[in-house]
Amino acid sequence: MDKIHPLIANASTTRHILKSFNLRASKRLGQNFLIDKGVVDDIVYAADIVEGEQVLEIGPGIGTLTQGLLEAGACVTAVELDKKLPAVLAETLAGYENLKIIQSDILKVDILEIMGGQPFKVVANLPYYITSQIILTLLEKKLPITKLVTMVQREVAERMVATPESLSVAKESAKTYGALSVAVQFYTEPRIVFDVPPSAFLPSPEVTSSIIVCDIRKTPAVEVEDDKFFFRVVRGSFGQRRKTLINSLAGAGFTREVLSKAMEMSKIEPQRRAETLSLEDFATLSNNLKMFITK
Ligand code: SAM
């Protein structure tokens, strides 16, 4: 007979597990455990899990979301930094097959190797202190990820989907448009699917969270000759937000002479600000700039 597993996603079970292992949620590690089964179900639904597919979970905590993913039939590889948690997970998720727990830092582990080189989805309630860093690392490593479903702070989700002034219906969106928006939209098609109130977590964070689904594009949104150079230009452009594009990029180490020529070729006014440039504008500028630099 199948083993019936007690449900982790509620406040009393979460408190009980923490107490039994003599643990306290660590603020430093961004530990806000989910206690709402409805939210776990919604995340699993958003991830569109197919029986037997590979999922990388970042930060399983005490196993709340992991349980939802396993119940849906996923084969989960879960990477947890906290050295105390694998012993907890061995108990809370005892009896589940298709689960591999790796105690490591997601920013340091060889993800391709632990996922066996196979395509996989990433599903995670991310630790908020390094959300952007994790997302950028996953995208820039060009791993065989098909979908990224993450819980992040609402403000970060807004930055991920923000568009430049020229394309924004809401002026507010342009204010949050930056290097993270460009990177996420270059590699993926992101959409915010729903908001999650602080009451869905223990301990509850101070801010509202959002679930964001990023479908990985087969090819990047715009054609660039050298994506490392493209991101150097993007980061340099947003380096000093209040400055004009030419001043920001000059501050990032490009000469004014080369910048003026490349901007003229790209039909981009040097006095514009980075937040007005679309992905296409950044691609044109970086391709032209690269030409002058390698000449
Ligand atoms: N998945 C659980 C849930 O939904 O209840 C816990 C989510 S909690 C917001 C974030 C988890 O990420 C914590 O368990 C924390 O210890 C872990 N974590 C923090 N930094 C990490 C890192 N660099 N690599 C892997 N896990 C990390």
mmCIF file of N, CA, C and O and ligand atoms in Angstrom, residues 26 28-35 40 43 57-66 79-82 85 102 104-108 124-130 134 151 201, ligand 1:
data_model
loop_
_atom_site.group_PDB
_atom_site.id
_atom_site.type_symbol
_atom_site.label_atom_id
_atom_site.label_comp_id
_atom_site.label_asym_id
_atom_site.label_seq_id
_atom_site.Cartn_x
_atom_site.Cartn_y
_atom_site.Cartn_z
ATOM 1 N N SER A 26 16.008 30.776 9.854
ATOM 2 C CA SER A 26 17.154 31.685 9.788
ATOM 3 C C SER A 26 16.849 32.853 8.854
ATOM 4 O O SER A 26 16.570 32.669 7.669
ATOM 5 N N ARG A 28 19.041 35.128 8.055
ATOM 6 C CA ARG A 28 20.229 35.277 7.201
ATOM 7 C C ARG A 28 20.117 34.433 5.926
ATOM 8 O O ARG A 28 20.550 34.837 4.864
ATOM 9 N N LEU A 29 19.473 33.266 6.029
ATOM 10 C CA LEU A 29 19.339 32.381 4.859
ATOM 11 C C LEU A 29 18.007 32.587 4.131
ATOM 12 O O LEU A 29 17.645 31.820 3.250
ATOM 13 N N GLY A 30 17.273 33.613 4.534
ATOM 14 C CA GLY A 30 16.016 33.927 3.852
ATOM 15 C C GLY A 30 14.956 32.857 4.044
ATOM 16 O O GLY A 30 14.204 32.547 3.125
ATOM 17 N N GLN A 31 14.890 32.282 5.249
ATOM 18 C CA GLN A 31 13.940 31.187 5.479
ATOM 19 C C GLN A 31 12.545 31.686 5.868
ATOM 20 O O GLN A 31 12.305 32.104 6.998
ATOM 21 N N ASN A 32 11.652 31.665 4.908
ATOM 22 C CA ASN A 32 10.233 31.948 5.137
ATOM 23 C C ASN A 32 9.496 30.746 4.560
ATOM 24 O O ASN A 32 9.401 30.594 3.346
ATOM 25 N N PHE A 33 9.038 29.875 5.454
ATOM 26 C CA PHE A 33 8.457 28.610 4.996
ATOM 27 C C PHE A 33 6.989 28.789 4.613
ATOM 28 O O PHE A 33 6.230 29.470 5.309
ATOM 29 N N LEU A 34 6.601 28.141 3.531
ATOM 30 C CA LEU A 34 5.204 28.223 3.084
ATOM 31 C C LEU A 34 4.313 27.432 4.040
ATOM 32 O O LEU A 34 4.673 26.324 4.454
ATOM 33 N N ILE A 35 3.158 28.003 4.395
ATOM 34 C CA ILE A 35 2.243 27.282 5.298
ATOM 35 C C ILE A 35 0.835 27.214 4.695
ATOM 36 O O ILE A 35 -0.117 26.919 5.392
ATOM 37 N N VAL A 40 0.945 26.255 -2.416
ATOM 38 C CA VAL A 40 1.791 25.162 -2.929
ATOM 39 C C VAL A 40 1.122 24.562 -4.173
ATOM 40 O O VAL A 40 1.760 24.386 -5.218
ATOM 41 N N ILE A 43 1.503 26.839 -7.188
ATOM 42 C CA ILE A 43 2.857 26.855 -7.767
ATOM 43 C C ILE A 43 3.062 25.596 -8.616
ATOM 44 O O ILE A 43 3.556 25.657 -9.741
ATOM 45 N N GLU A 57 14.767 22.009 -7.476
ATOM 46 C CA GLU A 57 14.211 22.933 -6.489
ATOM 47 C C GLU A 57 15.363 23.584 -5.733
ATOM 48 O O GLU A 57 16.274 22.895 -5.265
ATOM 49 N N ILE A 58 15.299 24.914 -5.621
ATOM 50 C CA ILE A 58 16.347 25.632 -4.890
ATOM 51 C C ILE A 58 15.798 25.969 -3.511
ATOM 52 O O ILE A 58 14.737 26.604 -3.403
ATOM 53 N N GLY A 59 16.488 25.532 -2.473
ATOM 54 C CA GLY A 59 16.067 25.825 -1.103
ATOM 55 C C GLY A 59 14.786 25.107 -0.702
ATOM 56 O O GLY A 59 13.743 25.738 -0.520
ATOM 57 N N PRO A 60 14.825 23.786 -0.532
ATOM 58 C CA PRO A 60 13.603 23.048 -0.145
ATOM 59 C C PRO A 60 13.135 23.338 1.275
ATOM 60 O O PRO A 60 11.981 23.039 1.611
ATOM 61 N N GLY A 61 14.028 23.896 2.115
ATOM 62 C CA GLY A 61 13.623 24.186 3.493
ATOM 63 C C GLY A 61 13.289 22.914 4.232
ATOM 64 O O GLY A 61 14.091 21.976 4.294
ATOM 65 N N ILE A 62 12.058 22.811 4.760
ATOM 66 C CA ILE A 62 11.654 21.579 5.475
ATOM 67 C C ILE A 62 10.843 20.651 4.541
ATOM 68 O O ILE A 62 10.295 19.656 4.994
ATOM 69 N N GLY A 63 10.749 21.036 3.263
ATOM 70 C CA GLY A 63 10.172 20.115 2.282
ATOM 71 C C GLY A 63 8.735 20.426 1.833
ATOM 72 O O GLY A 63 8.103 19.596 1.169
ATOM 73 N N THR A 64 8.251 21.609 2.160
ATOM 74 C CA THR A 64 6.843 21.944 1.893
ATOM 75 C C THR A 64 6.489 21.915 0.405
ATOM 76 O O THR A 64 5.570 21.194 -0.008
ATOM 77 N N LEU A 65 7.230 22.696 -0.392
ATOM 78 C CA LEU A 65 6.962 22.734 -1.831
ATOM 79 C C LEU A 65 7.440 21.438 -2.490
ATOM 80 O O LEU A 65 6.810 20.928 -3.424
ATOM 81 N N THR A 66 8.532 20.905 -1.961
ATOM 82 C CA THR A 66 9.082 19.639 -2.479
ATOM 83 C C THR A 66 7.994 18.563 -2.449
ATOM 84 O O THR A 66 7.829 17.801 -3.408
ATOM 85 N N VAL A 79 18.409 21.479 -3.855
ATOM 86 C CA VAL A 79 19.696 21.974 -3.347
ATOM 87 C C VAL A 79 19.440 22.923 -2.183
ATOM 88 O O VAL A 79 18.779 23.954 -2.342
ATOM 89 N N GLU A 80 19.939 22.540 -1.015
ATOM 90 C CA GLU A 80 19.693 23.329 0.199
ATOM 91 C C GLU A 80 21.022 23.705 0.851
ATOM 92 O O GLU A 80 21.878 22.854 1.074
ATOM 93 N N LEU A 81 21.170 24.988 1.166
ATOM 94 C CA LEU A 81 22.428 25.476 1.751
ATOM 95 C C LEU A 81 22.551 25.138 3.239
ATOM 96 O O LEU A 81 23.630 24.810 3.725
ATOM 97 N N ASP A 82 21.436 25.186 3.950
ATOM 98 C CA ASP A 82 21.459 25.004 5.403
ATOM 99 C C ASP A 82 21.835 23.561 5.768
ATOM 100 O O ASP A 82 21.094 22.616 5.457
ATOM 101 N N LEU A 85 19.301 21.139 7.494
ATOM 102 C CA LEU A 85 18.027 20.716 6.913
ATOM 103 C C LEU A 85 17.990 19.334 6.237
ATOM 104 O O LEU A 85 16.923 18.694 6.257
ATOM 105 N N ILE A 102 20.672 17.670 -2.116
ATOM 106 C CA ILE A 102 22.094 18.023 -2.180
ATOM 107 C C ILE A 102 22.337 19.201 -1.251
ATOM 108 O O ILE A 102 21.682 20.255 -1.395
ATOM 109 N N SER A 104 24.264 22.121 -0.542
ATOM 110 C CA SER A 104 25.252 22.965 -1.219
ATOM 111 C C SER A 104 24.664 24.354 -1.467
ATOM 112 O O SER A 104 23.463 24.576 -1.282
ATOM 113 N N ASP A 105 25.527 25.246 -1.923
ATOM 114 C CA ASP A 105 25.104 26.590 -2.303
ATOM 115 C C ASP A 105 24.746 26.545 -3.795
ATOM 116 O O ASP A 105 25.578 26.133 -4.614
ATOM 117 N N ILE A 106 23.550 26.965 -4.142
ATOM 118 C CA ILE A 106 23.120 26.885 -5.539
ATOM 119 C C ILE A 106 24.027 27.715 -6.454
ATOM 120 O O ILE A 106 24.157 27.422 -7.636
ATOM 121 N N LEU A 107 24.674 28.719 -5.897
ATOM 122 C CA LEU A 107 25.563 29.554 -6.724
ATOM 123 C C LEU A 107 26.917 28.871 -6.971
ATOM 124 O O LEU A 107 27.694 29.319 -7.795
ATOM 125 N N LYS A 108 27.176 27.793 -6.231
ATOM 126 C CA LYS A 108 28.491 27.141 -6.385
ATOM 127 C C LYS A 108 28.417 25.748 -7.000
ATOM 128 O O LYS A 108 29.379 25.266 -7.573
ATOM 129 N N ALA A 124 10.922 27.066 -7.409
ATOM 130 C CA ALA A 124 11.506 27.446 -6.124
ATOM 131 C C ALA A 124 10.813 28.627 -5.472
ATOM 132 O O ALA A 124 10.343 29.540 -6.143
ATOM 133 N N ASN A 125 10.755 28.537 -4.149
ATOM 134 C CA ASN A 125 10.413 29.692 -3.325
ATOM 135 C C ASN A 125 11.774 30.236 -2.911
ATOM 136 O O ASN A 125 12.399 29.716 -1.997
ATOM 137 N N LEU A 126 12.247 31.244 -3.657
ATOM 138 C CA LEU A 126 13.653 31.650 -3.535
ATOM 139 C C LEU A 126 13.950 32.427 -2.253
ATOM 140 O O LEU A 126 13.112 33.203 -1.782
ATOM 141 N N PRO A 127 15.183 32.239 -1.728
ATOM 142 C CA PRO A 127 15.594 33.080 -0.597
ATOM 143 C C PRO A 127 15.747 34.521 -1.107
ATOM 144 O O PRO A 127 16.428 34.747 -2.109
ATOM 145 N N TYR A 128 15.065 35.475 -0.452
ATOM 146 C CA TYR A 128 14.978 36.820 -1.025
ATOM 147 C C TYR A 128 16.296 37.596 -1.045
ATOM 148 O O TYR A 128 16.455 38.503 -1.833
ATOM 149 N N TYR A 129 17.254 37.188 -0.193
ATOM 150 C CA TYR A 129 18.487 37.982 -0.142
ATOM 151 C C TYR A 129 19.378 37.800 -1.379
ATOM 152 O O TYR A 129 20.285 38.596 -1.612
ATOM 153 N N ILE A 130 19.127 36.738 -2.175
ATOM 154 C CA ILE A 130 19.945 36.558 -3.394
ATOM 155 C C ILE A 130 19.103 36.186 -4.621
ATOM 156 O O ILE A 130 19.596 35.548 -5.550
ATOM 157 N N ILE A 134 20.564 34.564 -8.180
ATOM 158 C CA ILE A 134 20.246 33.181 -8.566
ATOM 159 C C ILE A 134 19.646 33.164 -9.971
ATOM 160 O O ILE A 134 20.057 32.379 -10.830
ATOM 161 N N MET A 151 9.007 31.950 -6.720
ATOM 162 C CA MET A 151 8.363 32.915 -5.829
ATOM 163 C C MET A 151 9.426 33.944 -5.484
ATOM 164 O O MET A 151 10.512 33.588 -5.023
ATOM 165 N N PHE A 201 3.283 32.589 4.795
ATOM 166 C CA PHE A 201 4.612 32.121 5.204
ATOM 167 C C PHE A 201 4.780 32.152 6.721
ATOM 168 O O PHE A 201 4.134 32.936 7.424
HETATM 169 N N1 SAM B 1 10.991 25.807 -0.152
HETATM 170 C C1 SAM B 1 10.706 26.093 1.235
HETATM 171 C C2 SAM B 1 9.281 26.595 1.346
HETATM 172 O O1 SAM B 1 8.718 27.015 0.327
HETATM 173 O O2 SAM B 1 8.725 26.573 2.446
HETATM 174 C C3 SAM B 1 11.682 27.110 1.827
HETATM 175 C C4 SAM B 1 11.820 28.410 1.067
HETATM 176 S S1 SAM B 1 12.785 29.618 1.912
HETATM 177 C C5 SAM B 1 12.073 31.114 1.264
HETATM 178 C C6 SAM B 1 14.359 29.634 1.053
HETATM 179 C C7 SAM B 1 15.245 28.402 1.264
HETATM 180 O O3 SAM B 1 16.470 28.572 0.533
HETATM 181 C C8 SAM B 1 15.680 28.164 2.716
HETATM 182 O O4 SAM B 1 15.471 26.814 3.051
HETATM 183 C C9 SAM B 1 17.175 28.508 2.729
HETATM 184 O O5 SAM B 1 17.912 27.800 3.711
HETATM 185 C C10 SAM B 1 17.580 28.136 1.321
HETATM 186 N N2 SAM B 1 18.783 28.831 0.817
HETATM 187 C C11 SAM B 1 19.248 30.062 1.126
HETATM 188 N N3 SAM B 1 20.341 30.374 0.418
HETATM 189 C C12 SAM B 1 20.594 29.312 -0.395
HETATM 190 C C13 SAM B 1 21.606 29.021 -1.366
HETATM 191 N N4 SAM B 1 22.576 29.899 -1.653
HETATM 192 N N5 SAM B 1 21.581 27.819 -1.997
HETATM 193 C C14 SAM B 1 20.589 26.908 -1.710
HETATM 194 N N6 SAM B 1 19.610 27.127 -0.799
HETATM 195 C C15 SAM B 1 19.598 28.311 -0.147
#
